[in-house]
């Protein structure tokens, strides 16, 4: 195993299989709600948040089924946010991961309810962990914080309210920290907390890593929206420009945005070096992310 | 206190004040998302679910701030469901509690996000309880179960899919058990679990009570949609008929539906008598509910 190069795909496939198993165990399989949930969860995402859960847990030598469940939890939460973000009242995106968005494939009511139910499932699966109860509560607290009024929902709300406006760079960073960074950060911290007290003294570095990789990922997304094709992205290219949205390239220029992304990548690698354990896979993940086309 | 007649209003006011205090502590008060959340949470609901948490906890002599928080939790969850149910893609109701619905007062995107954030807050507040951690996890498990694919979201999905169809009585009962009964039941069980092991041997009766009062409440809602006025209801009278929905009166006839509601009321009182402690307030609550006009 040690000499085998780390492959992004192995983890992504594992997460897909675990999610599939979990969702197939739910009652009411014939219901449209369940079909709609499975449609969006099992349509080939990258599972970066789930992979981060694994890689961080591995730093602390944890590889239990608890980690599997935490990875599912953050991916269910992420999928709920994508389904709701795509709704006509939000970003109005008809295509997601190269397929019709949930509300196009099904309908808006089902898409809203699938997102709602996914959020509940994301918390529910954490209650099934076999770690010490107070750690489970800490995980749920972290996750809920990263989703609600201090995280993703506030970020998405600010993002929409600032459409067709030019905002300054700090406001843009704040929006993306909330919209994307918060769940990245909680995924990373959740992957650490499953190890118990082992990770305690690294929580600051891990938080910092979470914020930085979240921003790195978002700056890249903004760049890819310009430089990739619709085919590569699996969603319409140029969608940020269609409804005028301030992005890192629109505020900094494309070249400067690319420089900024590179700086963030270096910063990620710098922070990773402060973490314990074998950091090879994390470093490799950053390199794979830096080359992504979608 | 013992000789003072139980007043529904005292509890409702207490819940309103506690929710107001909790929501006013959130950061980002100036944000539209927070304003929209406060608008829907603090617009004078009945707080029946929260009141049930208190009355059940009192059966087991528990009256701590933990109970306050559980009551807030179930009310936040209920409010999220109302905001999403009112959306144009769902029940398309412009008025709620005599005021413009959230998406009319704000906009659809904000209403979707306010609902999403409320669900997260509802779980978050439970992580702040000071009871034994494994009871907190049990509460979160119960609540998540009652909301997601085995509860409220599935019920609402079935409700919408069966619009403009005539369904049989058992299907209608199933839909309402999921849509309304599940959160009633979990509110009741959550009010019991806060007492710790005290309530263990009553969980069956409490579940049964939750299912029955949930159904009672829903049959009444269907009847009130016909017999009350828009002013009394605080939402448009006759809205079930506008988009043809199977209801208890439409399947049984109004008179039979009233007989059925009375039977369910009697059944509630019968089950209450199997519970421990001073049941006076619970009995009074059922009587007050039986006379409600909204």
Coordinates of C-alpha atoms in Angstrom, one line a residue, chain B residues 19-269:
Chain B
X19 CA -37.0 31.9 20.6
X20 CA -36.7 35.7 20.4
X21 CA -33.8 35.7 22.9
X22 CA -32.1 32.8 21.0
X23 CA -32.5 34.4 17.6
X24 CA -31.4 37.8 18.9
X25 CA -28.1 36.2 20.0
X26 CA -27.2 35.0 16.5
X27 CA -24.4 36.9 14.7
X28 CA -25.2 38.8 11.5
X29 CA -28.4 40.4 12.8
X30 CA -28.4 42.9 10.0
X31 CA -28.5 40.3 7.3
X32 CA -31.7 39.6 5.4
X33 CA -31.3 35.9 6.1
X34 CA -31.6 36.5 9.9
X35 CA -34.4 39.0 9.5
X36 CA -36.3 36.6 7.4
X37 CA -35.8 33.8 10.0
X38 CA -37.0 36.1 12.8
X39 CA -39.9 37.3 10.7
X40 CA -41.3 33.8 10.4
X41 CA -40.4 32.5 13.9
X42 CA -41.8 35.4 15.8
X43 CA -45.1 36.0 14.1
X44 CA -47.4 34.5 16.6
X45 CA -47.8 30.8 16.0
X46 CA -49.6 28.6 18.5
X47 CA -46.5 26.7 19.4
X48 CA -48.4 23.5 20.1
X49 CA -45.3 21.3 19.5
X50 CA -43.2 23.3 21.9
X51 CA -46.1 23.3 24.5
X52 CA -46.2 19.5 24.2
X53 CA -42.5 19.4 25.0
X54 CA -43.1 21.3 28.3
X55 CA -46.2 19.4 29.3
X56 CA -44.6 16.0 28.8
X57 CA -41.4 17.0 30.6
X58 CA -43.6 18.3 33.5
X59 CA -45.2 14.8 33.8
X60 CA -41.7 13.7 34.8
X61 CA -41.0 16.7 36.9
X62 CA -38.5 18.2 34.6
X63 CA -38.6 22.0 34.2
X64 CA -35.0 23.0 33.3
X65 CA -33.5 25.3 30.6
X66 CA -33.0 22.0 28.7
X67 CA -36.7 21.8 28.2
X68 CA -36.7 25.5 27.0
X69 CA -34.2 24.6 24.3
X70 CA -36.0 21.4 23.2
X71 CA -39.2 23.5 22.8
X72 CA -37.3 26.0 20.7
X73 CA -35.7 23.3 18.6
X74 CA -39.1 21.7 17.6
X75 CA -40.6 25.1 16.9
X76 CA -37.6 26.2 14.7
X77 CA -38.0 22.9 12.8
X78 CA -41.8 23.4 12.4
X79 CA -41.2 27.0 11.2
X80 CA -38.7 25.8 8.6
X81 CA -41.4 23.4 7.3
X82 CA -44.0 26.1 7.1
X83 CA -41.7 28.5 5.1
X84 CA -40.9 25.8 2.6
X85 CA -44.5 24.5 2.4
X86 CA -45.7 28.0 1.5
X87 CA -43.3 28.3 -1.5
X88 CA -44.9 28.6 -5.0
X89 CA -43.5 25.3 -6.0
X90 CA -45.1 23.7 -3.0
X91 CA -48.5 24.8 -1.6
X92 CA -48.2 28.3 -3.0
X93 CA -49.7 30.1 0.0
X94 CA -49.2 33.9 0.1
X95 CA -50.5 34.3 3.7
X96 CA -49.4 32.7 6.9
X97 CA -50.6 33.6 10.3
X98 CA -52.4 36.7 8.9
X99 CA -49.2 38.1 7.4
X100 CA -47.4 37.8 4.0
X101 CA -45.6 34.4 3.8
X102 CA -41.9 34.5 4.0
X103 CA -41.3 34.4 0.3
X104 CA -43.8 37.2 -0.3
X105 CA -42.3 39.4 2.4
X106 CA -38.7 38.7 1.3
X107 CA -38.2 36.5 -1.8
X108 CA -38.1 32.9 -2.8
X109 CA -34.3 32.5 -2.5
X110 CA -34.3 34.0 1.0
X111 CA -37.3 31.8 2.0
X112 CA -35.6 28.6 0.9
X113 CA -32.3 29.6 2.7
X114 CA -34.2 30.7 5.8
X115 CA -35.8 27.3 6.0
X116 CA -32.5 25.5 5.4
X117 CA -30.8 27.5 8.1
X118 CA -33.7 26.9 10.5
X119 CA -33.3 23.2 10.1
X120 CA -29.6 23.5 11.0
X121 CA -30.3 25.8 13.9
X122 CA -32.9 23.3 15.2
X123 CA -30.2 20.6 15.5
X124 CA -27.5 23.1 16.7
X125 CA -29.5 24.2 19.7
X126 CA -29.8 20.5 20.8
X127 CA -26.0 20.2 21.0
X128 CA -26.1 22.9 23.7
X129 CA -28.2 20.9 26.2
X130 CA -26.6 19.9 29.5
X131 CA -28.2 16.5 29.8
X132 CA -26.1 13.3 29.4
X133 CA -24.5 13.2 25.9
X134 CA -26.2 9.9 24.9
X135 CA -29.6 11.5 25.6
X136 CA -28.7 14.4 23.4
X137 CA -27.8 12.0 20.6
X138 CA -31.1 10.2 21.1
X139 CA -33.0 13.6 20.8
X140 CA -31.1 14.4 17.5
X141 CA -31.8 11.0 16.1
X142 CA -35.5 11.3 16.9
X143 CA -35.7 14.7 15.4
X144 CA -33.8 13.9 12.3
X145 CA -36.0 10.8 11.8
X146 CA -39.2 12.8 12.1
X147 CA -38.0 15.3 9.5
X148 CA -36.4 13.5 6.7
X149 CA -37.2 10.6 4.4
X150 CA -39.2 8.8 7.1
X151 CA -41.1 11.8 8.2
X152 CA -42.2 15.3 7.3
X153 CA -40.4 15.6 4.0
X154 CA -41.8 12.4 2.7
X155 CA -45.3 13.4 3.9
X156 CA -45.1 16.7 2.1
X157 CA -43.8 15.0 -1.0
X158 CA -46.7 12.5 -1.0
X159 CA -49.2 15.3 -0.2
X160 CA -48.0 17.3 -3.3
X161 CA -47.9 14.2 -5.6
X162 CA -51.4 13.4 -4.7
X163 CA -52.9 16.8 -5.4
X164 CA -55.8 16.6 -7.8
X165 CA -56.2 12.9 -7.0
X166 CA -58.7 11.1 -4.9
X167 CA -56.8 8.9 -2.5
X168 CA -58.2 6.4 0.0
X169 CA -58.5 7.1 3.7
X170 CA -55.5 4.9 4.7
X171 CA -53.3 6.8 2.3
X172 CA -54.5 10.1 3.6
X173 CA -53.8 9.0 7.2
X174 CA -50.4 7.8 6.2
X175 CA -49.6 11.2 4.6
X176 CA -50.7 13.1 7.6
X177 CA -49.0 10.8 10.0
X178 CA -45.7 11.6 8.2
X179 CA -46.4 15.3 7.4
X180 CA -47.8 16.3 10.8
X181 CA -47.8 13.3 13.1
X182 CA -44.0 12.6 12.9
X183 CA -43.0 16.0 14.4
X184 CA -45.8 15.9 17.0
X185 CA -44.6 12.4 18.1
X186 CA -40.9 13.4 18.3
X187 CA -41.8 16.6 20.2
X188 CA -43.6 14.4 22.8
X189 CA -40.8 11.8 23.0
X190 CA -38.2 14.5 23.2
X191 CA -40.1 16.1 26.1
X192 CA -40.0 12.6 27.8
X193 CA -36.4 11.8 27.0
X194 CA -35.1 14.9 28.7
X195 CA -36.1 13.2 32.0
X196 CA -33.6 10.4 31.4
X197 CA -34.6 6.9 32.2
X198 CA -37.7 8.0 34.1
X199 CA -39.8 8.0 31.0
X200 CA -38.5 4.7 29.5
X201 CA -41.5 2.5 30.4
X202 CA -44.0 5.1 29.0
X203 CA -42.4 5.4 25.5
X204 CA -45.0 3.2 23.9
X205 CA -47.9 5.2 25.3
X206 CA -46.2 8.4 24.5
X207 CA -45.6 7.3 20.8
X208 CA -49.2 6.3 20.6
X209 CA -50.3 9.7 22.0
X210 CA -48.0 11.5 19.6
X211 CA -49.5 9.7 16.6
X212 CA -53.1 10.3 17.8
X213 CA -52.8 13.9 18.7
X214 CA -51.0 14.6 15.4
X215 CA -53.9 13.0 13.5
X216 CA -56.4 14.8 15.6
X217 CA -54.7 18.1 14.9
X218 CA -54.7 17.4 11.1
X219 CA -58.3 16.3 10.9
X220 CA -59.2 19.5 12.7
X221 CA -57.1 21.5 10.3
X222 CA -59.0 20.0 7.4
X223 CA -62.3 20.7 9.0
X224 CA -61.3 24.3 9.9
X225 CA -60.3 24.9 6.3
X226 CA -64.0 24.6 5.5
X227 CA -65.7 25.9 8.6
X228 CA -63.5 28.8 9.6
X229 CA -63.1 32.2 7.9
X230 CA -59.9 33.4 6.3
X231 CA -59.7 36.0 9.2
X232 CA -60.0 33.4 11.8
X233 CA -57.5 31.0 10.1
X234 CA -54.9 33.7 9.3
X235 CA -54.5 31.9 6.0
X236 CA -56.8 31.6 3.0
X237 CA -60.0 29.6 3.9
X238 CA -60.8 26.9 1.4
X239 CA -57.2 26.5 0.2
X240 CA -57.4 22.7 0.2
X241 CA -60.3 22.9 -2.3
X242 CA -58.6 25.5 -4.5
X243 CA -55.9 23.0 -5.5
X244 CA -58.0 19.9 -5.1
X245 CA -56.6 18.0 -2.2
X246 CA -58.1 14.9 -0.6
X247 CA -58.9 15.8 3.0
X248 CA -60.8 14.0 5.8
X249 CA -64.0 16.0 5.0
X250 CA -63.7 15.4 1.3
X251 CA -63.4 11.6 1.8
X252 CA -65.7 11.2 4.8
X253 CA -68.1 14.2 4.4
X254 CA -67.9 17.1 6.9
X255 CA -70.2 15.5 9.5
X256 CA -68.3 12.2 9.6
X257 CA -65.0 14.1 9.7
X258 CA -66.2 15.9 12.8
X259 CA -67.3 12.6 14.4
X260 CA -63.8 11.2 13.6
X261 CA -62.1 14.3 15.1
X262 CA -64.2 13.7 18.3
X263 CA -63.2 10.1 18.4
X264 CA -59.5 11.0 18.1
X265 CA -60.0 13.6 20.9
X266 CA -61.4 10.9 23.1
X267 CA -58.6 8.6 22.2
X268 CA -56.0 11.3 23.2
X269 CA -57.7 11.6 26.6

